[in-house]
Amino acid sequence: MGKKTEPIPGASDIFPAEVAEWLLLEAEARRVFGLYGYGEVRTPVMERTAVFERSIGEQTDVVQKEMYTFEDRGGRSLTLRPEGTAGIMRALVDNGIPQGDEKRVYYIGPMFRGERPAAGRKRQFHQIGAECVGTVAPETDIETIEMLMRYFDAIGIRNTRLLVNSRGTVADRPKIADTLAAYFGDHLDDICEDCRRRLESNVWRILDCKNEACGNIVTGAPAITDLLSAESRDFFQRACDRLDLLELPYTVDPRLVRGLDYYEHTVYEIAFDGIGAQNSLAGGGRYAIEVPGHNQVVHGTGFAIGMERIILARHELGVATAAGNGIDAYLVSIGEEAFAANMKLARDLRRQGFRIAMDLQGRGTKAQMRTANKLEAPVALIRGDDELGRDMIVCKNLSASEQLEVTIADLPAHLQSTVDARFAGAAHAEE
Ligand code: HAM
């Protein structure tokens, strides 16, 4: 055997047994977001670097330390997307969204950030996100939160905590920044070196520092909610009222600012305890983004969910993925004639929508049964000359070790009943 290739830190291979869960999570997102009028958008995984620098903010960790940036063949600076929102705004503006029109889109795909890998923190990770663009109303913020919670409900995620805050508008920023700077200026010796730098460059980012010592100082920082203009306070109050209206429990975290600079007004995170330090399953909020090359600021609201983290949370909660991943039956052939007949039977059953595997190398019965078990086939369909002559087949339930003979004509109905029974069992397990 050759030497193992050195793995890329923070990037994973995902094989069929796991992909089954990913597909289910993606399918549910498509179904739930569709209920709210969202359509899927697919944009390139790379964008011109300026698209991210400008919107996410030059002083954010993402832009300063985490982007995978490279020069392409034409000497352009390109970056692998660290998040979805900026590229989608670029795509919408490039394609001319009319001002004042509302546009609802969602996306599913890989994102790239050069962070230190840890449980729930990867360099290539995957997000499911949604953006509602073109209108400014706290009601839209809250409807997207309601959609996010509906999705979590659909995939069995519970015991989450919704944290909300407001960042106010651009006009509110100088006052907030000055107040924060005065406070942190009084604690210069207690904050990390990065934060001392942030005090000059972008004081908001101190609130987001992961350093424990800084965290203690941040706890005593002035609450942003106390520094908002009357207008912004009213916007936030309406958002909270709508959360109450839709019976969505939440906590106001007056120091929540999130790691990206494009936010204004409502911001939120969904926390889940029990999956380690990276406990934010999703984050989002309202934003104003200016796309380079266009004199247009796009207003929108949305969120992104970390797929790796919701998978960790589902496992922590013991949520079973619906049965029916893998195959429905494995065909076992005893003898040359049964083998040929089974090739046709496999074709016919697949045509009818069953997922079938069979041995095509003429191996012995024992080896075939071993493979059936290895593939976790719920059913083995066994045929030799005897069964072939009588137009019958043996159906062996591999988990219950029961077997019965059915006619070839009855086989599809019988197989369907085994599929239905498995789905019913899985649905029960998820309740
Ligand atoms: P974000 O908070 O940077 O927001 O990321 C959203 C979610 O992506 C996080 O809550 C987390 O679950 C997941 N995530 C982030 N970084 C990693 C990582 N290195 N490894 C694994 N999972 C990760 C955004 O990206 C915004 N674009 C969300 C948004 C959309 N705001 C408005 N619209």
Tab-separated table of C-alpha atoms and ligand atoms in Angstrom:
chain	number	residue	atom	x	y	z
A	1	MET	CA	0.000	0.000	0.000
A	2	GLY	CA	1.176	3.489	-0.818
A	3	LYS	CA	1.867	6.133	1.766
A	4	LYS	CA	-1.191	8.010	2.961
A	5	THR	CA	-1.526	11.493	1.513
A	6	GLU	CA	-1.111	14.090	4.206
A	7	PRO	CA	-4.628	15.394	4.962
A	8	ILE	CA	-5.474	19.086	4.559
A	9	PRO	CA	-6.188	20.426	8.062
A	10	GLY	CA	-9.840	21.272	8.553
A	11	ALA	CA	-11.092	19.666	5.330
A	12	SER	CA	-13.018	16.393	5.330
A	13	ASP	CA	-14.034	13.604	3.007
A	14	ILE	CA	-17.686	12.721	3.398
A	15	PHE	CA	-18.708	9.193	2.384
A	16	PRO	CA	-22.111	7.780	1.414
A	17	ALA	CA	-23.167	6.672	4.909
A	18	GLU	CA	-22.744	10.266	6.124
A	19	VAL	CA	-23.891	11.924	2.915
A	20	ALA	CA	-27.319	10.368	3.506
A	21	GLU	CA	-27.753	12.718	6.473
A	22	TRP	CA	-26.452	15.721	4.506
A	23	LEU	CA	-28.965	15.017	1.743
A	24	LEU	CA	-31.785	14.850	4.228
A	25	LEU	CA	-30.761	18.162	5.835
A	26	GLU	CA	-30.521	19.808	2.416
A	27	ALA	CA	-33.855	18.398	1.239
A	28	GLU	CA	-35.618	19.656	4.367
A	29	ALA	CA	-34.086	23.119	3.894
A	30	ARG	CA	-35.379	23.209	0.309
A	31	ARG	CA	-38.818	22.105	1.444
A	32	VAL	CA	-39.114	24.494	4.419
A	33	PHE	CA	-37.620	27.553	2.664
A	34	GLY	CA	-39.936	26.873	-0.280
A	35	LEU	CA	-42.902	27.363	2.082
A	36	TYR	CA	-41.747	30.968	2.548
A	37	GLY	CA	-41.231	31.688	-1.138
A	38	TYR	CA	-37.436	31.300	-1.307
A	39	GLY	CA	-35.723	29.974	-4.435
A	40	GLU	CA	-32.290	28.400	-4.663
A	41	VAL	CA	-29.347	30.401	-5.980
A	42	ARG	CA	-25.917	29.011	-6.871
A	43	THR	CA	-23.046	31.447	-7.161
A	44	PRO	CA	-19.332	30.761	-7.754
A	45	VAL	CA	-17.249	29.576	-4.780
A	46	MET	CA	-14.723	32.230	-5.751
A	47	GLU	CA	-15.263	35.952	-6.075
A	48	ARG	CA	-13.065	38.956	-6.626
A	49	THR	CA	-11.392	39.672	-3.294
A	50	ALA	CA	-12.849	43.203	-3.094
A	51	VAL	CA	-16.360	41.737	-2.894
A	52	PHE	CA	-15.524	40.347	0.550
A	53	GLU	CA	-13.132	43.028	1.780
A	54	ARG	CA	-15.614	45.795	1.246
A	55	SER	CA	-18.733	44.161	2.697
A	56	ILE	CA	-17.426	41.909	5.471
A	57	GLY	CA	-15.097	44.705	6.585
A	58	GLU	CA	-11.335	45.256	6.319
A	59	GLN	CA	-10.908	45.024	10.088
A	60	THR	CA	-12.692	41.724	10.646
A	61	ASP	CA	-10.835	38.504	11.497
A	62	VAL	CA	-12.351	36.924	8.404
A	63	VAL	CA	-10.788	39.483	6.050
A	64	GLN	CA	-7.581	40.015	7.996
A	65	LYS	CA	-6.604	36.446	8.767
A	66	GLU	CA	-8.890	33.837	7.334
A	67	MET	CA	-9.431	34.314	3.618
A	68	TYR	CA	-7.998	31.974	1.004
A	69	THR	CA	-6.878	34.555	-1.511
A	70	PHE	CA	-4.903	33.874	-4.685
A	71	GLU	CA	-4.053	35.432	-7.985
A	72	ASP	CA	-5.717	33.841	-10.996
A	73	ARG	CA	-4.217	33.548	-14.465
A	74	GLY	CA	-5.248	37.056	-15.457
A	75	GLY	CA	-3.567	38.554	-12.381
A	76	ARG	CA	-6.916	39.135	-10.634
A	77	SER	CA	-7.083	38.738	-6.900
A	78	LEU	CA	-9.703	36.085	-6.165
A	79	THR	CA	-10.870	34.633	-2.858
A	80	LEU	CA	-12.630	31.396	-1.967
A	81	ARG	CA	-15.863	32.575	-0.382
A	82	PRO	CA	-15.653	32.702	3.422
A	83	GLU	CA	-19.433	33.188	3.561
A	84	GLY	CA	-22.344	33.420	1.156
A	85	THR	CA	-24.003	36.800	1.637
A	86	ALA	CA	-21.452	39.095	-0.058
A	87	GLY	CA	-21.274	37.003	-3.246
A	88	ILE	CA	-25.025	36.747	-3.482
A	89	MET	CA	-25.406	40.518	-3.198
A	90	ARG	CA	-22.803	40.827	-5.966
A	91	ALA	CA	-24.798	38.380	-8.103
A	92	LEU	CA	-28.114	40.125	-7.489
A	93	VAL	CA	-26.724	43.582	-8.255
A	94	ASP	CA	-24.841	42.327	-11.331
A	95	ASN	CA	-28.068	40.902	-12.622
A	96	GLY	CA	-29.942	44.112	-11.867
A	97	ILE	CA	-32.373	43.665	-9.016
A	98	PRO	CA	-34.844	46.503	-9.323
A	99	GLN	CA	-34.770	48.856	-6.313
A	100	GLY	CA	-37.677	48.299	-3.981
A	101	ASP	CA	-38.351	44.774	-5.183
A	102	GLU	CA	-38.077	41.974	-2.680
A	103	LYS	CA	-36.015	38.968	-3.636
A	104	ARG	CA	-35.851	35.745	-1.604
A	105	VAL	CA	-33.030	33.299	-2.201
A	106	TYR	CA	-31.321	30.469	-0.363
A	107	TYR	CA	-28.030	28.662	-0.911
A	108	ILE	CA	-26.307	25.483	0.153
A	109	GLY	CA	-22.597	24.908	-0.250
A	110	PRO	CA	-19.003	24.968	0.937
A	111	MET	CA	-17.351	28.031	2.505
A	112	PHE	CA	-13.662	28.492	3.317
A	113	ARG	CA	-11.993	30.148	6.295
A	114	GLY	CA	-8.431	29.587	7.435
A	115	GLU	CA	-9.326	29.196	11.098
A	116	ARG	CA	-7.638	26.905	13.597
A	117	PRO	CA	-9.457	23.582	13.154
A	118	ALA	CA	-11.384	22.306	16.180
A	119	ALA	CA	-14.571	20.360	16.867
A	120	GLY	CA	-17.229	22.160	14.812
A	121	ARG	CA	-14.675	24.527	13.267
A	122	LYS	CA	-13.339	23.616	9.854
A	123	ARG	CA	-11.470	25.326	7.052
A	124	GLN	CA	-13.849	23.987	4.460
A	125	PHE	CA	-17.283	23.948	6.039
A	126	HIS	CA	-20.796	24.025	4.638
A	127	GLN	CA	-23.582	26.487	5.098
A	128	ILE	CA	-27.275	26.543	4.376
A	129	GLY	CA	-28.243	30.187	4.155
A	130	ALA	CA	-31.160	32.390	3.161
A	131	GLU	CA	-31.366	36.057	2.215
A	132	CYS	CA	-34.410	38.274	1.832
A	133	VAL	CA	-33.233	41.315	-0.085
A	134	GLY	CA	-34.698	44.672	-1.043
A	135	THR	CA	-36.930	45.637	1.858
A	136	VAL	CA	-36.275	47.146	5.281
A	137	ALA	CA	-38.685	46.014	7.989
A	138	PRO	CA	-38.179	44.318	11.354
A	139	GLU	CA	-40.971	41.942	10.334
A	140	THR	CA	-38.759	40.441	7.611
A	141	ASP	CA	-35.982	39.865	10.155
A	142	ILE	CA	-38.377	38.018	12.403
A	143	GLU	CA	-40.000	36.022	9.626
A	144	THR	CA	-36.549	34.717	8.638
A	145	ILE	CA	-35.892	33.760	12.264
A	146	GLU	CA	-39.242	31.992	12.346
A	147	MET	CA	-38.289	30.121	9.151
A	148	LEU	CA	-34.943	29.153	10.675
A	149	MET	CA	-36.655	27.788	13.782
A	150	ARG	CA	-39.213	25.947	11.635
A	151	TYR	CA	-36.290	24.310	9.833
A	152	PHE	CA	-34.596	23.319	13.095
A	153	ASP	CA	-37.881	21.832	14.209
A	154	ALA	CA	-38.171	19.843	10.976
A	155	ILE	CA	-34.722	18.311	11.412
A	156	GLY	CA	-35.215	17.462	15.081
A	157	ILE	CA	-33.043	20.194	16.615
A	158	ARG	CA	-34.411	21.490	19.901
A	159	ASN	CA	-33.040	23.048	23.116
A	160	THR	CA	-31.539	25.960	21.193
A	161	ARG	CA	-31.170	29.484	22.527
A	162	LEU	CA	-31.988	32.483	20.352
A	163	LEU	CA	-29.848	35.521	21.187
A	164	VAL	CA	-30.785	38.842	19.619
A	165	ASN	CA	-29.429	42.359	19.593
A	166	SER	CA	-29.419	45.495	17.502
A	167	ARG	CA	-26.388	47.167	15.964
A	168	GLY	CA	-28.330	50.259	15.039
A	169	THR	CA	-27.658	52.077	11.785
A	170	VAL	CA	-24.565	53.699	10.293
A	171	ALA	CA	-25.709	56.957	11.900
A	172	ASP	CA	-25.670	55.353	15.366
A	173	ARG	CA	-22.134	54.069	15.002
A	174	PRO	CA	-19.964	57.042	15.996
A	175	LYS	CA	-21.691	57.412	19.369
A	176	ILE	CA	-21.555	53.675	20.082
A	177	ALA	CA	-17.929	53.417	18.945
A	178	ASP	CA	-16.888	56.414	21.082
A	179	THR	CA	-18.600	55.032	24.177
A	180	LEU	CA	-17.045	51.604	23.672
A	181	ALA	CA	-13.614	53.131	22.997
A	182	ALA	CA	-13.799	55.164	26.220
A	183	TYR	CA	-14.708	52.045	28.190
A	184	PHE	CA	-12.048	49.782	26.696
A	185	GLY	CA	-9.528	52.607	26.895
A	186	ASP	CA	-9.986	52.419	30.669
A	187	HIS	CA	-9.136	48.704	30.562
A	188	LEU	CA	-6.119	48.838	28.267
A	189	ASP	CA	-3.993	46.589	30.473
A	190	ASP	CA	-6.649	43.896	30.717
A	191	ILE	CA	-7.328	43.316	27.030
A	192	CYS	CA	-5.232	41.333	24.563
A	193	GLU	CA	-2.820	42.866	22.114
A	194	ASP	CA	-5.184	42.280	19.184
A	195	CYS	CA	-7.881	44.178	21.044
A	196	ARG	CA	-5.555	47.062	21.795
A	197	ARG	CA	-5.081	47.287	18.039
A	198	ARG	CA	-8.847	46.968	17.526
A	199	LEU	CA	-9.371	49.907	19.848
A	200	GLU	CA	-7.775	52.032	17.118
A	201	SER	CA	-9.069	50.239	14.033
A	202	ASN	CA	-12.538	48.890	14.862
A	203	VAL	CA	-13.648	48.863	18.465
A	204	TRP	CA	-16.748	46.740	17.730
A	205	ARG	CA	-14.540	43.755	17.122
A	206	ILE	CA	-13.414	43.739	20.761
A	207	LEU	CA	-16.921	42.634	21.715
A	208	ASP	CA	-16.374	39.579	19.554
A	209	CYS	CA	-12.902	38.629	20.845
A	210	LYS	CA	-12.576	34.952	21.773
A	211	ASN	CA	-9.844	35.641	24.354
A	212	GLU	CA	-11.039	34.766	27.862
A	213	ALA	CA	-9.510	37.822	29.555
A	214	CYS	CA	-11.165	40.118	26.999
A	215	GLY	CA	-14.434	38.250	27.523
A	216	ASN	CA	-14.424	39.281	31.193
A	217	ILE	CA	-13.973	42.934	30.272
A	218	VAL	CA	-16.619	42.711	27.525
A	219	THR	CA	-19.188	41.505	30.085
A	220	GLY	CA	-19.000	44.914	31.761
A	221	ALA	CA	-19.031	46.957	28.540
A	222	PRO	CA	-21.838	49.442	27.872
A	223	ALA	CA	-24.902	47.770	26.334
A	224	ILE	CA	-25.371	48.730	22.685
A	225	THR	CA	-29.127	48.727	23.181
A	226	ASP	CA	-28.681	51.705	25.563
A	227	LEU	CA	-26.759	53.698	22.957
A	228	LEU	CA	-29.142	53.462	20.013
A	229	SER	CA	-30.983	56.406	18.488
A	230	ALA	CA	-34.711	56.605	19.198
A	231	GLU	CA	-35.409	55.386	15.653
A	232	SER	CA	-33.160	52.323	15.961
A	233	ARG	CA	-34.531	51.550	19.377
A	234	ASP	CA	-38.009	51.613	17.910
A	235	PHE	CA	-36.946	49.274	15.094
A	236	PHE	CA	-35.506	46.838	17.624
A	237	GLN	CA	-38.566	47.066	19.862
A	238	ARG	CA	-40.763	46.174	16.902
A	239	ALA	CA	-38.524	43.204	16.130
A	240	CYS	CA	-38.861	41.983	19.728
A	241	ASP	CA	-42.633	42.523	19.628
A	242	ARG	CA	-42.845	40.361	16.503
A	243	LEU	CA	-40.796	37.636	18.189
A	244	ASP	CA	-43.372	37.710	20.976
A	245	LEU	CA	-46.200	37.665	18.461
A	246	LEU	CA	-44.838	34.537	16.801
A	247	GLU	CA	-44.093	32.967	20.199
A	248	LEU	CA	-40.372	32.650	19.588
A	249	PRO	CA	-38.483	32.626	22.912
A	250	TYR	CA	-35.337	34.800	22.902
A	251	THR	CA	-32.810	36.538	25.074
A	252	VAL	CA	-31.482	40.011	24.318
A	253	ASP	CA	-27.693	39.895	24.397
A	254	PRO	CA	-26.848	43.626	24.386
A	255	ARG	CA	-23.216	42.963	23.432
A	256	LEU	CA	-23.807	40.610	20.516
A	257	VAL	CA	-22.266	42.215	17.397
A	258	ARG	CA	-21.319	39.189	15.235
A	259	GLY	CA	-18.056	38.822	13.342
A	260	LEU	CA	-18.974	40.606	10.118
A	261	ASP	CA	-19.208	44.374	9.674
A	262	TYR	CA	-22.110	44.601	7.230
A	263	TYR	CA	-24.822	44.319	9.860
A	264	GLU	CA	-27.228	47.019	10.917
A	265	HIS	CA	-30.281	46.804	13.183
A	266	THR	CA	-31.230	43.237	14.093
A	267	VAL	CA	-28.520	40.609	14.673
A	268	TYR	CA	-28.952	37.136	16.143
A	269	GLU	CA	-27.352	33.808	16.837
A	270	ILE	CA	-28.706	30.383	17.640
A	271	ALA	CA	-26.654	28.737	20.370
A	272	PHE	CA	-26.750	25.075	21.293
A	273	ASP	CA	-25.072	23.691	24.397
A	274	GLY	CA	-23.442	20.286	24.281
A	275	ILE	CA	-21.250	20.452	21.181
A	276	GLY	CA	-18.256	22.240	22.680
A	277	ALA	CA	-16.953	25.779	22.343
A	278	GLN	CA	-18.221	26.255	18.771
A	279	ASN	CA	-21.808	26.406	19.951
A	280	SER	CA	-23.292	28.754	17.393
A	281	LEU	CA	-25.444	26.671	15.020
A	282	ALA	CA	-26.513	29.649	12.956
A	283	GLY	CA	-26.153	33.389	12.827
A	284	GLY	CA	-27.648	36.207	10.887
A	285	GLY	CA	-29.252	39.586	10.828
A	286	ARG	CA	-30.079	42.643	8.792
A	287	TYR	CA	-27.372	44.183	6.636
A	288	ALA	CA	-26.505	46.935	4.180
A	289	ILE	CA	-23.945	45.909	1.577
A	290	GLU	CA	-22.293	47.991	-1.093
A	291	VAL	CA	-21.097	45.948	-4.012
A	292	PRO	CA	-17.779	47.182	-5.507
A	293	GLY	CA	-18.280	48.827	-8.866
A	294	HIS	CA	-21.918	49.695	-8.229
A	295	ASN	CA	-23.303	52.749	-6.502
A	296	GLN	CA	-26.005	50.738	-4.916
A	297	VAL	CA	-26.371	49.734	-1.294
A	298	VAL	CA	-28.390	46.566	-0.977
A	299	HIS	CA	-30.491	46.114	2.148
A	300	GLY	CA	-31.361	42.624	3.198
A	301	THR	CA	-31.778	40.224	6.049
A	302	GLY	CA	-30.860	36.585	6.395
A	303	PHE	CA	-28.909	33.893	8.135
A	304	ALA	CA	-26.526	31.005	7.603
A	305	ILE	CA	-26.526	27.651	9.337
A	306	GLY	CA	-23.328	25.621	9.818
A	307	MET	CA	-24.075	22.131	8.510
A	308	GLU	CA	-21.243	20.421	10.403
A	309	ARG	CA	-22.571	21.933	13.617
A	310	ILE	CA	-26.206	20.935	13.117
A	311	ILE	CA	-24.991	17.397	12.444
A	312	LEU	CA	-23.071	17.454	15.755
A	313	ALA	CA	-26.176	18.802	17.494
A	314	ARG	CA	-28.424	16.118	15.973
A	315	HIS	CA	-26.024	13.430	17.121
A	316	GLU	CA	-25.871	14.964	20.585
A	317	LEU	CA	-29.687	14.914	20.671
A	318	GLY	CA	-29.773	11.330	19.384
A	319	VAL	CA	-31.864	12.249	16.340
A	320	ALA	CA	-31.879	9.289	13.967
A	321	THR	CA	-31.617	9.889	10.260
A	322	ALA	CA	-34.613	8.410	8.465
A	323	ALA	CA	-34.090	4.821	7.427
A	324	GLY	CA	-33.854	3.984	3.778
A	325	ASN	CA	-30.343	5.239	3.262
A	326	GLY	CA	-28.224	2.787	1.337
A	327	ILE	CA	-30.084	-0.046	-0.365
A	328	ASP	CA	-33.468	-1.701	-0.071
A	329	ALA	CA	-32.355	-5.221	-0.969
A	330	TYR	CA	-29.354	-7.313	-1.982
A	331	LEU	CA	-29.863	-9.976	-4.656
A	332	VAL	CA	-28.111	-13.279	-4.003
A	333	SER	CA	-27.710	-15.704	-6.922
A	334	ILE	CA	-26.994	-19.412	-6.583
A	335	GLY	CA	-25.879	-20.800	-9.943
A	336	GLU	CA	-25.350	-19.421	-13.409
A	337	GLU	CA	-29.005	-19.336	-14.490
A	338	ALA	CA	-30.214	-17.599	-11.353
A	339	PHE	CA	-27.385	-15.082	-11.798
A	340	ALA	CA	-28.577	-14.174	-15.311
A	341	ALA	CA	-32.201	-14.012	-14.178
A	342	ASN	CA	-31.193	-11.803	-11.225
A	343	MET	CA	-29.441	-9.322	-13.497
A	344	LYS	CA	-32.767	-8.801	-15.240
A	345	LEU	CA	-34.641	-8.740	-11.938
A	346	ALA	CA	-32.261	-6.054	-10.579
A	347	ARG	CA	-32.903	-3.967	-13.700
A	348	ASP	CA	-36.687	-4.350	-13.311
A	349	LEU	CA	-36.734	-3.562	-9.581
A	350	ARG	CA	-34.573	-0.467	-10.042
A	351	ARG	CA	-36.919	0.666	-12.780
A	352	GLN	CA	-39.669	0.498	-10.184
A	353	GLY	CA	-37.661	2.658	-7.812
A	354	PHE	CA	-36.053	0.109	-5.510
A	355	ARG	CA	-32.428	0.454	-4.551
A	356	ILE	CA	-30.793	-2.844	-5.372
A	357	ALA	CA	-27.270	-4.199	-5.126
A	358	MET	CA	-26.021	-7.596	-6.317
A	359	ASP	CA	-22.806	-9.484	-6.819
A	360	LEU	CA	-21.618	-9.372	-10.427
A	361	GLN	CA	-18.461	-11.423	-9.987
A	362	GLY	CA	-19.989	-14.885	-9.580
A	363	ARG	CA	-18.866	-15.267	-5.979
A	364	GLY	CA	-20.143	-18.019	-3.668
A	365	THR	CA	-23.335	-17.744	-1.649
A	366	LYS	CA	-21.507	-17.127	1.645
A	367	ALA	CA	-19.471	-14.278	0.204
A	368	GLN	CA	-22.644	-12.721	-1.232
A	369	MET	CA	-24.417	-12.934	2.138
A	370	ARG	CA	-21.402	-11.383	3.804
A	371	THR	CA	-21.570	-8.412	1.434
A	372	ALA	CA	-25.320	-8.080	1.983
A	373	ASN	CA	-24.671	-7.776	5.717
A	374	LYS	CA	-21.756	-5.411	5.219
A	375	LEU	CA	-23.911	-3.103	3.108
A	376	GLU	CA	-26.547	-3.273	5.849
A	377	ALA	CA	-29.123	-4.465	3.345
A	378	PRO	CA	-32.397	-4.819	5.220
A	379	VAL	CA	-33.445	-7.675	2.914
A	380	ALA	CA	-31.591	-10.397	0.966
A	381	LEU	CA	-33.433	-11.779	-2.063
A	382	ILE	CA	-32.092	-15.272	-2.713
A	383	ARG	CA	-32.645	-17.329	-5.831
A	384	GLY	CA	-31.246	-20.669	-7.049
A	385	ASP	CA	-32.375	-23.156	-9.738
A	386	ASP	CA	-35.150	-24.505	-7.545
A	387	GLU	CA	-36.778	-21.101	-6.909
A	388	LEU	CA	-36.179	-20.119	-10.509
A	389	GLY	CA	-38.115	-23.147	-11.756
A	390	ARG	CA	-41.083	-22.256	-9.559
A	391	ASP	CA	-40.975	-18.514	-10.287
A	392	MET	CA	-40.356	-17.820	-6.602
A	393	ILE	CA	-37.730	-15.963	-4.606
A	394	VAL	CA	-36.666	-16.181	-0.953
A	395	CYS	CA	-36.927	-12.907	0.967
A	396	LYS	CA	-34.752	-12.919	4.017
A	397	ASN	CA	-35.161	-10.119	6.551
A	398	LEU	CA	-31.575	-9.666	7.667
A	399	SER	CA	-32.236	-7.863	10.927
A	400	ALA	CA	-34.966	-10.236	12.138
A	401	SER	CA	-33.455	-13.388	10.518
A	402	GLU	CA	-36.888	-14.371	9.237
A	403	GLN	CA	-37.515	-15.538	5.714
A	404	LEU	CA	-40.383	-16.330	3.433
A	405	GLU	CA	-40.923	-17.202	-0.207
A	406	VAL	CA	-42.854	-14.884	-2.495
A	407	THR	CA	-43.691	-15.121	-6.181
A	408	ILE	CA	-41.803	-12.846	-8.549
A	409	ALA	CA	-45.117	-11.152	-9.347
A	410	ASP	CA	-45.686	-10.343	-5.670
A	411	LEU	CA	-42.100	-9.286	-5.025
A	412	PRO	CA	-42.462	-5.498	-5.669
A	413	ALA	CA	-45.413	-5.206	-3.293
A	414	HIS	CA	-43.607	-7.220	-0.674
A	415	LEU	CA	-40.426	-5.209	-1.008
A	416	GLN	CA	-42.422	-1.986	-0.749
A	417	SER	CA	-43.970	-3.187	2.507
A	418	THR	CA	-40.480	-3.687	3.978
A	419	VAL	CA	-39.487	-0.160	2.879
A	420	ASP	CA	-42.677	1.306	4.395
A	421	ALA	CA	-42.112	-0.548	7.660
A	422	ARG	CA	-38.596	0.872	7.945
A	423	PHE	CA	-39.748	4.429	7.302
A	424	ALA	CA	-42.554	4.089	9.832
A	425	GLY	CA	-40.014	2.815	12.383
A	426	ALA	CA	-37.644	5.717	11.720
A	427	ALA	CA	-40.404	8.333	11.931
A	428	HIS	CA	-41.378	6.825	15.262
A	429	ALA	CA	-37.788	6.999	16.511
A	430	GLU	CA	-37.656	10.725	15.626
A	431	GLU	CA	-40.767	11.630	17.626
B	1	HAM	P1	-21.339	33.445	10.408
B	1	HAM	O1	-21.820	33.619	11.800
B	1	HAM	O2	-19.967	33.841	10.097
B	1	HAM	O3	-22.367	34.201	9.491
B	1	HAM	O4	-21.523	31.925	10.003
B	1	HAM	C1	-22.783	31.297	10.121
B	1	HAM	C2	-22.631	29.894	10.682
B	1	HAM	O5	-21.690	29.163	9.896
B	1	HAM	C3	-22.068	29.837	12.094
B	1	HAM	O6	-23.076	30.023	13.060
B	1	HAM	C4	-21.511	28.431	12.130
B	1	HAM	O7	-22.547	27.501	12.403
B	1	HAM	C5	-21.013	28.225	10.713
B	1	HAM	N1	-19.559	28.424	10.640
B	1	HAM	C6	-18.880	29.575	10.543
B	1	HAM	N2	-17.555	29.355	10.487
B	1	HAM	C7	-17.382	28.018	10.569
B	1	HAM	C8	-16.240	27.139	10.566
B	1	HAM	N3	-15.001	27.606	10.437
B	1	HAM	N4	-16.457	25.807	10.663
B	1	HAM	C9	-17.714	25.321	10.768
B	1	HAM	N5	-18.816	26.084	10.767
B	1	HAM	C10	-18.663	27.417	10.671
B	1	HAM	C11	-22.273	34.265	8.121
B	1	HAM	O8	-21.563	33.581	7.479
B	1	HAM	C12	-23.270	35.234	7.506
B	1	HAM	N6	-23.063	35.223	6.046
B	1	HAM	C13	-24.680	34.871	7.876
B	1	HAM	C14	-25.700	35.794	7.297
B	1	HAM	C15	-26.437	35.581	6.193
B	1	HAM	N7	-26.000	36.990	7.731
B	1	HAM	C16	-26.907	37.522	6.966
B	1	HAM	N8	-27.170	36.677	5.997
